[in-house]
Short mmCIF file of C-alpha atoms and ligand atoms in Angstrom, two decimals:
data_model
loop_
_atom_site.label_atom_id
_atom_site.label_comp_id
_atom_site.label_asym_id
_atom_site.label_seq_id
_atom_site.Cartn_x
_atom_site.Cartn_y
_atom_site.Cartn_z
CA MET A 1 147.85 94.67 70.97
CA SER A 2 145.64 92.60 68.71
CA LEU A 3 147.62 89.32 68.98
CA ARG A 4 146.43 87.30 71.91
CA ALA A 5 147.05 83.75 73.17
CA PRO A 6 144.49 81.30 71.75
CA LYS A 7 141.24 80.76 73.66
CA GLY A 8 141.62 78.29 76.51
CA THR A 9 145.40 78.73 76.82
CA ASP A 10 147.30 80.66 79.47
CA ASP A 11 150.51 82.62 79.77
CA ILE A 12 152.01 81.83 83.15
CA LEU A 13 154.14 84.76 84.25
CA PRO A 14 155.86 85.65 87.51
CA PRO A 15 154.91 85.87 90.31
CA ALA A 16 152.19 83.24 89.58
CA SER A 17 154.74 81.01 87.85
CA ARG A 18 156.65 80.64 91.15
CA VAL A 19 153.91 78.36 92.48
CA TRP A 20 154.08 76.37 89.23
CA ARG A 21 157.82 75.93 89.56
CA ARG A 22 157.44 74.81 93.17
CA LEU A 23 154.79 72.24 92.19
CA LEU A 24 156.77 70.93 89.22
CA ASN A 25 160.01 70.65 91.24
CA ALA A 26 158.17 68.85 94.02
CA TRP A 27 156.74 66.42 91.47
CA GLU A 28 160.18 65.63 90.02
CA GLN A 29 161.50 64.99 93.49
CA MET A 30 158.65 62.80 94.64
CA ALA A 31 158.60 60.67 91.49
CA GLU A 32 162.33 60.09 91.88
CA VAL A 33 161.99 59.20 95.56
CA TYR A 34 159.43 56.52 94.64
CA GLY A 35 161.75 55.08 91.98
CA TYR A 36 160.22 56.52 88.79
CA ASP A 37 162.64 57.35 85.97
CA LEU A 38 161.98 60.20 83.58
CA ILE A 39 160.34 59.52 80.21
CA MET A 40 159.93 62.06 77.43
CA VAL A 41 157.70 61.30 74.46
CA PRO A 42 156.47 63.51 71.60
CA ILE A 43 153.74 66.08 72.17
CA PHE A 44 152.07 64.86 68.97
CA GLU A 45 151.53 61.28 67.88
CA MET A 46 149.98 59.43 64.96
CA THR A 47 146.24 59.95 65.52
CA GLU A 48 145.69 56.21 65.84
CA VAL A 49 147.66 56.09 69.10
CA PHE A 50 144.83 57.99 70.74
CA SER A 51 141.84 56.88 68.68
CA ARG A 52 142.72 53.26 69.45
CA GLY A 53 144.37 53.80 72.83
CA VAL A 54 141.99 56.23 74.49
CA GLY A 55 139.03 54.72 72.64
CA GLU A 56 136.67 55.73 69.83
CA SER A 57 133.70 56.05 72.17
CA SER A 58 135.39 58.44 74.59
CA GLU A 59 134.44 62.10 74.51
CA VAL A 60 138.14 62.95 74.27
CA VAL A 61 138.48 61.14 70.92
CA GLN A 62 135.04 62.02 69.60
CA LYS A 63 135.05 65.74 70.33
CA GLN A 64 138.22 67.05 71.90
CA MET A 65 141.25 66.14 69.83
CA TYR A 66 143.44 68.65 68.01
CA THR A 67 143.94 66.57 64.88
CA PHE A 68 145.62 67.79 61.69
CA ASP A 69 147.33 66.48 58.58
CA ASP A 70 151.01 67.35 58.30
CA LYS A 71 152.60 68.35 55.00
CA GLY A 72 153.26 64.68 54.25
CA GLY A 73 149.56 63.87 54.61
CA ARG A 74 149.88 61.98 57.92
CA SER A 75 147.12 62.42 60.46
CA LEU A 76 148.68 63.67 63.68
CA THR A 77 147.12 64.64 67.01
CA LEU A 78 148.36 66.88 69.81
CA ARG A 79 148.36 64.59 72.81
CA PRO A 80 145.16 64.87 74.86
CA GLU A 81 146.78 62.75 77.61
CA GLY A 82 150.05 60.97 78.31
CA THR A 83 149.37 57.28 78.85
CA ALA A 84 148.79 56.07 75.28
CA GLY A 85 152.04 57.70 74.08
CA VAL A 86 154.07 56.22 76.94
CA VAL A 87 152.75 52.71 76.25
CA ARG A 88 153.42 53.22 72.53
CA ALA A 89 157.02 54.19 73.40
CA PHE A 90 157.45 51.15 75.67
CA LEU A 91 156.27 48.84 72.88
CA GLN A 92 158.33 50.57 70.21
CA ALA A 93 161.49 50.21 72.33
CA GLY A 94 160.77 46.49 72.73
CA ALA A 95 161.03 47.04 76.49
CA GLN A 96 160.32 44.17 78.83
CA GLY A 97 159.74 43.61 82.52
CA VAL A 98 158.89 46.43 84.86
CA MET A 99 159.35 50.06 83.83
CA LYS A 100 158.38 52.88 86.17
CA VAL A 101 158.37 56.29 84.50
CA SER A 102 157.14 59.80 85.20
CA TYR A 103 156.49 62.73 82.90
CA SER A 104 155.15 66.25 82.85
CA GLY A 105 154.04 68.61 80.16
CA PRO A 106 151.18 70.25 78.31
CA MET A 107 148.19 68.27 77.03
CA PHE A 108 145.55 69.52 74.59
CA ARG A 109 141.78 69.05 74.56
CA TYR A 110 139.23 71.09 72.69
CA GLU A 111 136.93 71.84 75.62
CA ARG A 112 134.68 74.75 76.54
CA PRO A 113 137.19 76.82 78.50
CA GLN A 114 136.49 77.89 82.06
CA ALA A 115 138.49 78.08 85.30
CA GLY A 116 140.31 74.77 85.66
CA ARG A 117 139.18 73.52 82.23
CA ARG A 118 141.63 74.66 79.61
CA ARG A 119 142.41 73.73 76.01
CA GLN A 120 146.11 73.56 76.79
CA PHE A 121 146.61 72.29 80.32
CA TYR A 122 149.53 70.89 82.23
CA GLN A 123 149.74 67.37 83.61
CA VAL A 124 152.29 65.57 85.72
CA GLY A 125 151.90 61.82 85.55
CA LEU A 126 153.46 58.44 85.91
CA GLU A 127 153.05 54.94 84.56
CA TYR A 128 153.99 51.71 86.34
CA LEU A 129 154.30 49.21 83.48
CA GLY A 130 154.82 45.48 83.63
CA SER A 131 153.22 44.62 86.97
CA PRO A 132 149.71 43.20 87.42
CA GLU A 133 150.03 43.32 91.22
CA PRO A 134 147.65 45.29 93.46
CA ASP A 135 150.67 46.74 95.29
CA ALA A 136 151.50 48.67 92.10
CA ASP A 137 147.99 50.21 92.04
CA ALA A 138 148.28 51.13 95.71
CA GLU A 139 151.73 52.67 95.28
CA VAL A 140 150.52 54.87 92.43
CA ILE A 141 147.42 55.99 94.33
CA GLU A 142 149.42 56.66 97.47
CA LEU A 143 152.05 58.70 95.62
CA GLY A 144 149.41 61.00 94.12
CA TYR A 145 147.72 61.36 97.49
CA ARG A 146 151.00 62.31 99.23
CA TYR A 147 151.89 64.72 96.47
CA LEU A 148 148.59 66.59 96.64
CA THR A 149 148.61 66.64 100.44
CA SER A 150 152.14 67.95 100.69
CA ALA A 151 151.42 70.54 97.98
CA GLY A 152 148.88 72.02 100.40
CA VAL A 153 145.61 70.88 98.80
CA PRO A 154 143.03 70.77 101.61
CA ASP A 155 141.05 67.58 102.34
CA VAL A 156 142.44 65.33 99.62
CA THR A 157 140.23 62.28 99.10
CA VAL A 158 140.58 59.43 96.63
CA ARG A 159 137.41 58.25 94.89
CA LEU A 160 137.93 54.60 94.10
CA ASN A 161 136.17 52.01 91.97
CA SER A 162 136.87 48.78 90.14
CA LEU A 163 135.71 48.39 86.55
CA GLY A 164 136.34 44.66 86.19
CA ASP A 165 138.41 43.01 83.47
CA ALA A 166 138.03 41.08 80.22
CA ALA A 167 136.59 38.15 82.18
CA CYS A 168 133.77 39.91 84.02
CA ARG A 169 133.19 43.21 82.27
CA PRO A 170 131.33 41.96 79.17
CA ALA A 171 128.60 40.43 81.35
CA TYR A 172 128.35 43.64 83.38
CA VAL A 173 128.12 45.76 80.25
CA GLU A 174 125.18 43.68 79.06
CA ILE A 175 123.40 44.05 82.42
CA LEU A 176 123.99 47.80 82.24
CA ARG A 177 122.95 48.01 78.59
CA SER A 178 119.60 46.40 79.22
CA TRP A 179 119.01 48.53 82.35
CA LEU A 180 119.73 51.67 80.32
CA GLU A 181 117.68 50.47 77.32
CA ASP A 182 114.65 50.34 79.64
CA ARG A 183 115.24 54.01 80.41
CA ARG A 184 116.43 55.15 76.97
CA SER A 185 113.79 57.87 76.64
CA LEU A 186 114.98 59.50 79.87
CA LEU A 187 118.56 59.87 78.61
CA CYS A 188 119.94 62.96 76.85
CA ALA A 189 120.50 62.75 73.07
CA ASP A 190 124.27 62.27 73.48
CA SER A 191 123.84 59.44 75.99
CA GLN A 192 121.34 57.69 73.73
CA GLN A 193 124.08 57.59 71.13
CA THR A 194 126.83 56.54 73.56
CA LEU A 195 124.58 53.78 74.86
CA ASP A 196 124.97 52.00 71.53
CA LEU A 197 128.75 52.46 71.49
CA ASN A 198 129.71 52.03 75.14
CA PRO A 199 127.04 51.87 77.85
CA MET A 200 129.56 52.51 80.65
CA ARG A 201 130.24 55.94 79.20
CA VAL A 202 126.64 56.91 80.03
CA LEU A 203 127.45 56.64 83.76
CA ASP A 204 129.86 59.54 83.20
CA CYS A 205 127.25 61.90 81.70
CA LYS A 206 126.65 64.93 83.93
CA ILE A 207 123.20 65.60 82.40
CA CYS A 208 122.01 62.04 83.05
CA ALA A 209 123.40 61.84 86.60
CA ASP A 210 119.93 61.53 88.19
CA VAL A 211 118.75 58.85 85.78
CA VAL A 212 121.83 56.66 86.26
CA ALA A 213 122.08 57.18 90.04
CA GLU A 214 120.50 53.76 90.63
CA ALA A 215 122.17 51.96 87.70
CA PRO A 216 123.97 48.68 88.40
CA SER A 217 127.63 49.24 89.31
CA PRO A 218 130.61 47.32 87.91
CA VAL A 219 131.64 46.36 91.47
CA ASP A 220 128.49 44.21 91.79
CA SER A 221 129.61 42.07 88.84
CA LEU A 222 133.32 41.57 89.59
CA CYS A 223 134.76 38.10 89.08
CA ASP A 224 136.68 36.49 91.97
CA ALA A 225 140.08 37.59 90.67
CA CYS A 226 138.97 41.22 90.28
CA GLN A 227 137.34 41.16 93.69
CA ALA A 228 140.52 39.86 95.32
CA HIS A 229 142.61 42.47 93.48
CA PHE A 230 140.29 45.27 94.58
CA ALA A 231 140.36 44.05 98.21
CA SER A 232 144.18 43.98 98.23
CA VAL A 233 144.44 47.48 96.80
CA GLN A 234 142.18 48.74 99.57
CA GLU A 235 144.09 46.88 102.26
CA ARG A 236 147.29 48.58 101.19
CA LEU A 237 145.64 51.99 101.02
CA VAL A 238 144.40 51.56 104.59
CA ALA A 239 147.87 50.49 105.71
CA ASP A 240 149.37 53.54 103.93
CA GLY A 241 146.91 55.93 105.59
CA VAL A 242 145.35 57.06 102.30
CA ARG A 243 141.88 58.54 102.71
CA TYR A 244 139.57 57.02 100.11
CA LEU A 245 135.87 56.58 99.38
CA LEU A 246 134.30 53.89 97.24
CA ASP A 247 132.47 55.49 94.32
CA PRO A 248 130.51 52.87 92.36
CA ARG A 249 129.62 55.41 89.64
CA LEU A 250 133.21 56.35 88.83
CA VAL A 251 134.02 55.16 85.28
CA ARG A 252 136.53 57.79 84.08
CA GLY A 253 136.51 59.48 80.69
CA LEU A 254 139.02 57.25 78.89
CA ASP A 255 138.22 53.76 77.59
CA TYR A 256 141.40 51.88 78.48
CA TYR A 257 140.75 51.19 82.15
CA THR A 258 140.44 47.72 83.67
CA ARG A 259 140.02 46.96 87.35
CA THR A 260 141.17 49.90 89.49
CA ALA A 261 139.96 53.41 88.59
CA PHE A 262 140.38 56.44 90.83
CA GLU A 263 140.23 60.21 91.03
CA TYR A 264 141.49 62.73 93.55
CA VAL A 265 139.27 65.47 94.85
CA GLY A 266 139.99 68.30 97.26
CA SER A 267 137.67 70.72 98.98
CA ALA A 268 138.93 73.92 97.38
CA LEU A 269 137.38 73.55 93.90
CA ASP A 270 133.68 73.46 93.19
CA SER A 271 131.36 71.82 90.66
CA ALA A 272 132.57 70.01 87.55
CA GLN A 273 136.27 70.76 87.96
CA THR A 274 136.73 68.90 91.24
CA ALA A 275 139.02 66.18 89.89
CA LEU A 276 142.59 67.22 90.56
CA GLY A 277 143.84 64.05 89.00
CA GLY A 278 142.95 60.51 88.18
CA GLY A 279 144.16 57.25 86.86
CA GLY A 280 143.82 53.53 87.01
CA ARG A 281 144.88 50.18 85.65
CA TYR A 282 144.93 49.52 81.90
CA ASP A 283 145.97 45.90 81.38
CA GLY A 284 144.56 45.74 77.83
CA LEU A 285 146.04 48.94 76.41
CA ALA A 286 149.30 47.52 75.05
CA GLU A 287 147.39 44.94 73.00
CA VAL A 288 144.98 47.55 71.67
CA LEU A 289 148.07 49.40 70.40
CA GLY A 290 149.27 46.26 68.64
CA GLY A 291 151.78 44.95 71.19
CA PRO A 292 151.99 41.95 73.49
CA PRO A 293 150.03 42.10 76.75
CA VAL A 294 151.68 44.49 79.22
CA PRO A 295 149.85 45.22 82.46
CA GLY A 296 150.05 48.81 83.66
CA VAL A 297 148.70 51.32 86.11
CA GLY A 298 149.24 55.06 86.30
CA LEU A 299 147.94 58.47 87.15
CA ALA A 300 147.96 62.05 85.95
CA LEU A 301 147.44 65.20 88.01
CA GLY A 302 146.21 68.50 86.60
CA ILE A 303 148.57 71.27 87.66
CA ASP A 304 146.20 74.05 86.49
CA ARG A 305 143.61 72.78 88.96
CA ILE A 306 146.11 72.16 91.74
CA VAL A 307 147.32 75.76 91.46
CA LEU A 308 143.71 76.89 91.98
CA SER A 309 143.42 74.66 95.06
CA VAL A 310 146.52 75.55 97.04
CA PRO A 311 146.96 78.70 99.12
CA ASP A 312 148.87 81.45 97.33
CA PRO A 313 151.77 82.11 99.68
CA GLU A 314 153.37 84.87 97.56
CA LEU A 315 156.55 82.91 97.07
CA PRO A 316 159.76 84.95 96.86
CA ALA A 317 161.72 84.77 93.61
CA ILE A 318 165.05 84.96 95.45
CA ASP A 319 166.42 84.86 98.99
CA VAL A 320 169.07 87.55 98.81
CA PHE A 321 169.47 90.75 96.84
CA VAL A 322 172.94 92.15 96.37
CA ALA A 323 173.13 95.95 96.39
CA ASN A 324 176.17 98.14 96.18
CA THR A 325 177.26 101.72 96.65
CA ASP A 326 178.22 103.72 93.55
CA THR A 327 181.87 102.63 93.30
CA ARG A 328 181.54 98.98 94.31
CA ARG A 329 179.76 97.32 91.40
CA ALA A 330 182.66 95.04 90.47
CA GLU A 331 182.95 93.81 94.08
CA ALA A 332 179.17 93.30 94.27
CA LEU A 333 179.36 91.05 91.21
CA LEU A 334 182.06 89.01 92.98
CA MET A 335 179.82 88.73 96.05
CA LEU A 336 176.90 87.65 93.88
CA GLY A 337 179.05 84.97 92.26
CA GLU A 338 180.07 83.62 95.69
CA LEU A 339 176.46 83.45 96.90
CA ARG A 340 175.31 81.68 93.75
CA SER A 341 178.19 79.19 94.00
CA SER A 342 176.95 78.24 97.46
CA GLY A 343 173.49 77.65 96.01
CA ILE A 344 171.85 80.74 97.50
CA ARG A 345 169.12 82.17 95.28
CA SER A 346 170.39 85.67 94.68
CA ASP A 347 170.25 88.51 92.17
CA ASN A 348 171.04 92.18 91.58
CA LEU A 349 170.02 94.93 89.17
CA PRO A 350 171.52 94.89 85.68
CA ASP A 351 172.82 98.45 85.97
CA GLN A 352 173.97 100.87 88.63
CA ARG A 353 171.09 102.60 90.46
CA SER A 354 170.64 104.43 93.74
CA LEU A 355 170.57 102.32 96.92
CA LYS A 356 166.92 103.30 97.30
CA ALA A 357 166.08 101.85 93.87
CA GLN A 358 168.04 98.71 94.69
CA PHE A 359 166.14 98.18 97.95
CA LYS A 360 162.87 98.67 96.11
CA ALA A 361 163.85 95.99 93.61
CA ALA A 362 164.82 93.65 96.48
CA ASP A 363 161.38 94.11 97.95
CA ARG A 364 159.64 93.45 94.65
CA ARG A 365 161.52 90.17 94.24
CA GLY A 366 160.54 89.03 97.73
CA ALA A 367 164.14 88.83 99.01
CA ARG A 368 164.60 88.09 102.70
CA ALA A 369 167.78 90.09 103.00
CA VAL A 370 169.90 92.63 101.15
CA VAL A 371 173.67 92.34 101.18
CA VAL A 372 175.13 95.83 100.69
CA VAL A 373 178.63 95.94 99.26
CA GLY A 374 180.28 99.24 100.22
CA ASP A 375 183.60 100.49 101.56
CA GLU A 376 183.60 97.75 104.29
CA TRP A 377 184.68 95.46 101.45
CA GLU A 378 188.25 96.77 102.02
CA THR A 379 188.28 94.92 105.36
CA GLY A 380 186.52 91.86 103.95
CA GLN A 381 183.10 92.84 105.27
CA VAL A 382 179.61 93.56 103.98
CA VAL A 383 176.43 94.97 105.52
CA VAL A 384 173.50 92.62 105.61
CA LYS A 385 170.01 93.92 106.21
CA ARG A 386 166.90 91.87 106.92
CA LEU A 387 163.86 93.16 105.08
CA ASP A 388 161.25 91.82 107.51
CA ASP A 389 162.37 93.74 110.63
CA GLY A 390 164.90 96.18 109.15
CA SER A 391 167.71 95.00 111.44
CA GLN A 392 171.23 95.08 110.04
CA GLU A 393 174.71 93.83 110.83
CA THR A 394 178.21 94.16 109.41
CA ILE A 395 179.79 90.74 108.94
CA ALA A 396 182.71 89.03 107.22
CA ARG A 397 181.89 88.25 103.61
CA GLU A 398 182.74 84.55 103.90
CA GLU A 399 180.29 84.22 106.80
CA ILE A 400 177.36 85.36 104.72
CA ALA A 401 176.14 81.88 103.79
CA THR A 402 176.13 80.72 107.43
CA TRP A 403 174.45 83.94 108.54
CA LEU A 404 171.70 83.49 105.95
CA LYS A 405 171.06 79.94 107.07
CA SER A 406 170.64 81.00 110.69
CA HIS A 407 168.42 84.05 110.04
P1 LIG B 12 142.33 62.39 83.00
O1 LIG B 12 141.38 62.13 84.14
O2 LIG B 12 141.72 62.57 81.67
O3 LIG B 12 143.36 61.18 83.00
O4 LIG B 12 143.19 63.65 83.34
C1 LIG B 12 143.89 63.74 84.56
C2 LIG B 12 143.74 65.12 85.15
O5 LIG B 12 144.14 66.12 84.22
C3 LIG B 12 142.32 65.52 85.51
O6 LIG B 12 141.91 64.97 86.74
C4 LIG B 12 142.43 67.03 85.57
O7 LIG B 12 142.98 67.44 86.81
C5 LIG B 12 143.43 67.31 84.48
N1 LIG B 12 142.70 67.75 83.28
C6 LIG B 12 142.10 66.99 82.35
N2 LIG B 12 141.53 67.77 81.39
C7 LIG B 12 141.78 69.05 81.75
C8 LIG B 12 141.47 70.33 81.15
N3 LIG B 12 140.82 70.44 80.01
N4 LIG B 12 141.89 71.45 81.80
C9 LIG B 12 142.59 71.36 82.96
N5 LIG B 12 142.91 70.18 83.55
C10 LIG B 12 142.52 69.05 82.95
C11 LIG B 12 144.37 61.05 82.11
O8 LIG B 12 144.74 61.93 81.38
C12 LIG B 12 145.07 59.70 82.19
N6 LIG B 12 146.14 59.69 81.19
C13 LIG B 12 145.59 59.43 83.57
C14 LIG B 12 146.28 58.10 83.65
C15 LIG B 12 147.61 57.87 83.66
N7 LIG B 12 145.67 56.94 83.71
C16 LIG B 12 146.59 55.97 83.76
N8 LIG B 12 147.75 56.54 83.70
#
C-alpha cells in the first residue's frame, strides 16, 4: 500500500498497545489519588499561546512548531506541549485560587525522528496552579517519580536545578552572557545566535556541552528567597524518599521556568533520549499570556519513551475466553454476559468454530482460562480449563467468578 503514516508518527496496535493502555490507566489513577482533576484543552491553539508562552528563543518555537493558517486566516499551532494551553484555559475561565489538573494526549514537534524522538508523541502531565509553595514543587516531583517507579522503569533519578526568579535571574544572565561572550568563537553557529537572544539556552546545546561545562550555574546566583525555596523542595524530596541529583547545567528547553526545574532519567534509554519527563515552576507564565500573576508548577512525562524503558511483559488482552460446543452458542453468550457483568475481562469468537480453533484464539489473546459451555449447562455447570498447566474442572456456572479469583 502506498499510503503510510507521516514520518515521525506511529500506529500503536495490539499487542503493543496493551502496555500503553496499562500506562495511561495507571496515570489516570495516580493523578486522581493525588487530588488532580481532569482538564481537557484543544490540541491546537492560537500560535501566540506558544510563541509567547514557551518563548521565542526556545528551539521548540523557533524550529519545531506545526503552524498553519486556517481558512479564516488565523495562525494556529498544533500544541508542542501542554502547559501553555492549560494556563491559557485557567486565565480564560477567570479561575482563582488553587487548581490541580492532569491531562494526557498527543503533542507535536517537528524533530528529526528517531527512537524515542517522534513528531507526534504522547505526554501525560499535570499542572498545580495557584500555589507558590515549595511543597507543591515537591509533590509534583514525587508524583512523577512514583509513577515512573511503579511503571517498572529501572533506576529512576530526578535531575534537579533552580533557575532563579525575576529578582535574581537578570544578574545571573548577565554574568553568563559575559562568560559566554569571552568564548564566543568556541560556540557552534546556532549557539552564537542564541547567545544574543537567551544565553541560558546555550547551556542546553548538545554540541557546546564541553565548552559550557565550566560555565557559571544559576544556583550560584540565587537570591535568598530562591535559595530558601530550593532548600525546602529538597528537604521534602528527602523526606519523601525521592532519589535526586543536583544538576547545575539543567536549564530545560522551554523558556517559562522560574526556580525549580527537573527531569527524570532512567537507566534503560541511552544518549540524547534519556529524559523520560520533566517540568518545573513557571511563576511568570500567566503574565506573559496576558493574565494576572498565577504561580504554577507542573510536569509532563513522555509515554513513548517510558514504553521503551519498561520490560515488555506480554500483557494478556483478556483473562477468560468463552468457548462452546456446536449447539451451545446462545448459552455461551449468556455466560459471557455474566462474566462481563462481574467485571471479568472476557471474550469469544464472533462466529461458531471448532473447539480447537476457539482454544487457539484463547491462546492468542493471552487468556488465563477457557470456560467451555457444553451439555453440562443443563445441570448449571461449565468446564473451566487453565491454559498454563492444562488442568480442568467442572464447576457451577455461578461459581465461575470466585474460581477465577482464586486460580
Ligand atoms: P518537555 O521536557 O519539553 O516538557 O517534555 C516532557 C517530556 O516529553 C520529555 O521529557 C520527553 O519524555 C517527552 N518528549 C518531548 N519531546 C518528545 C519527542 N519529540 N518525542 C518523544 N517524546 C518527547 C514539557 O513539555 C513541559 N510542558 C512540562 C511541564 C509541565 N512543565 C511544567 N509543567
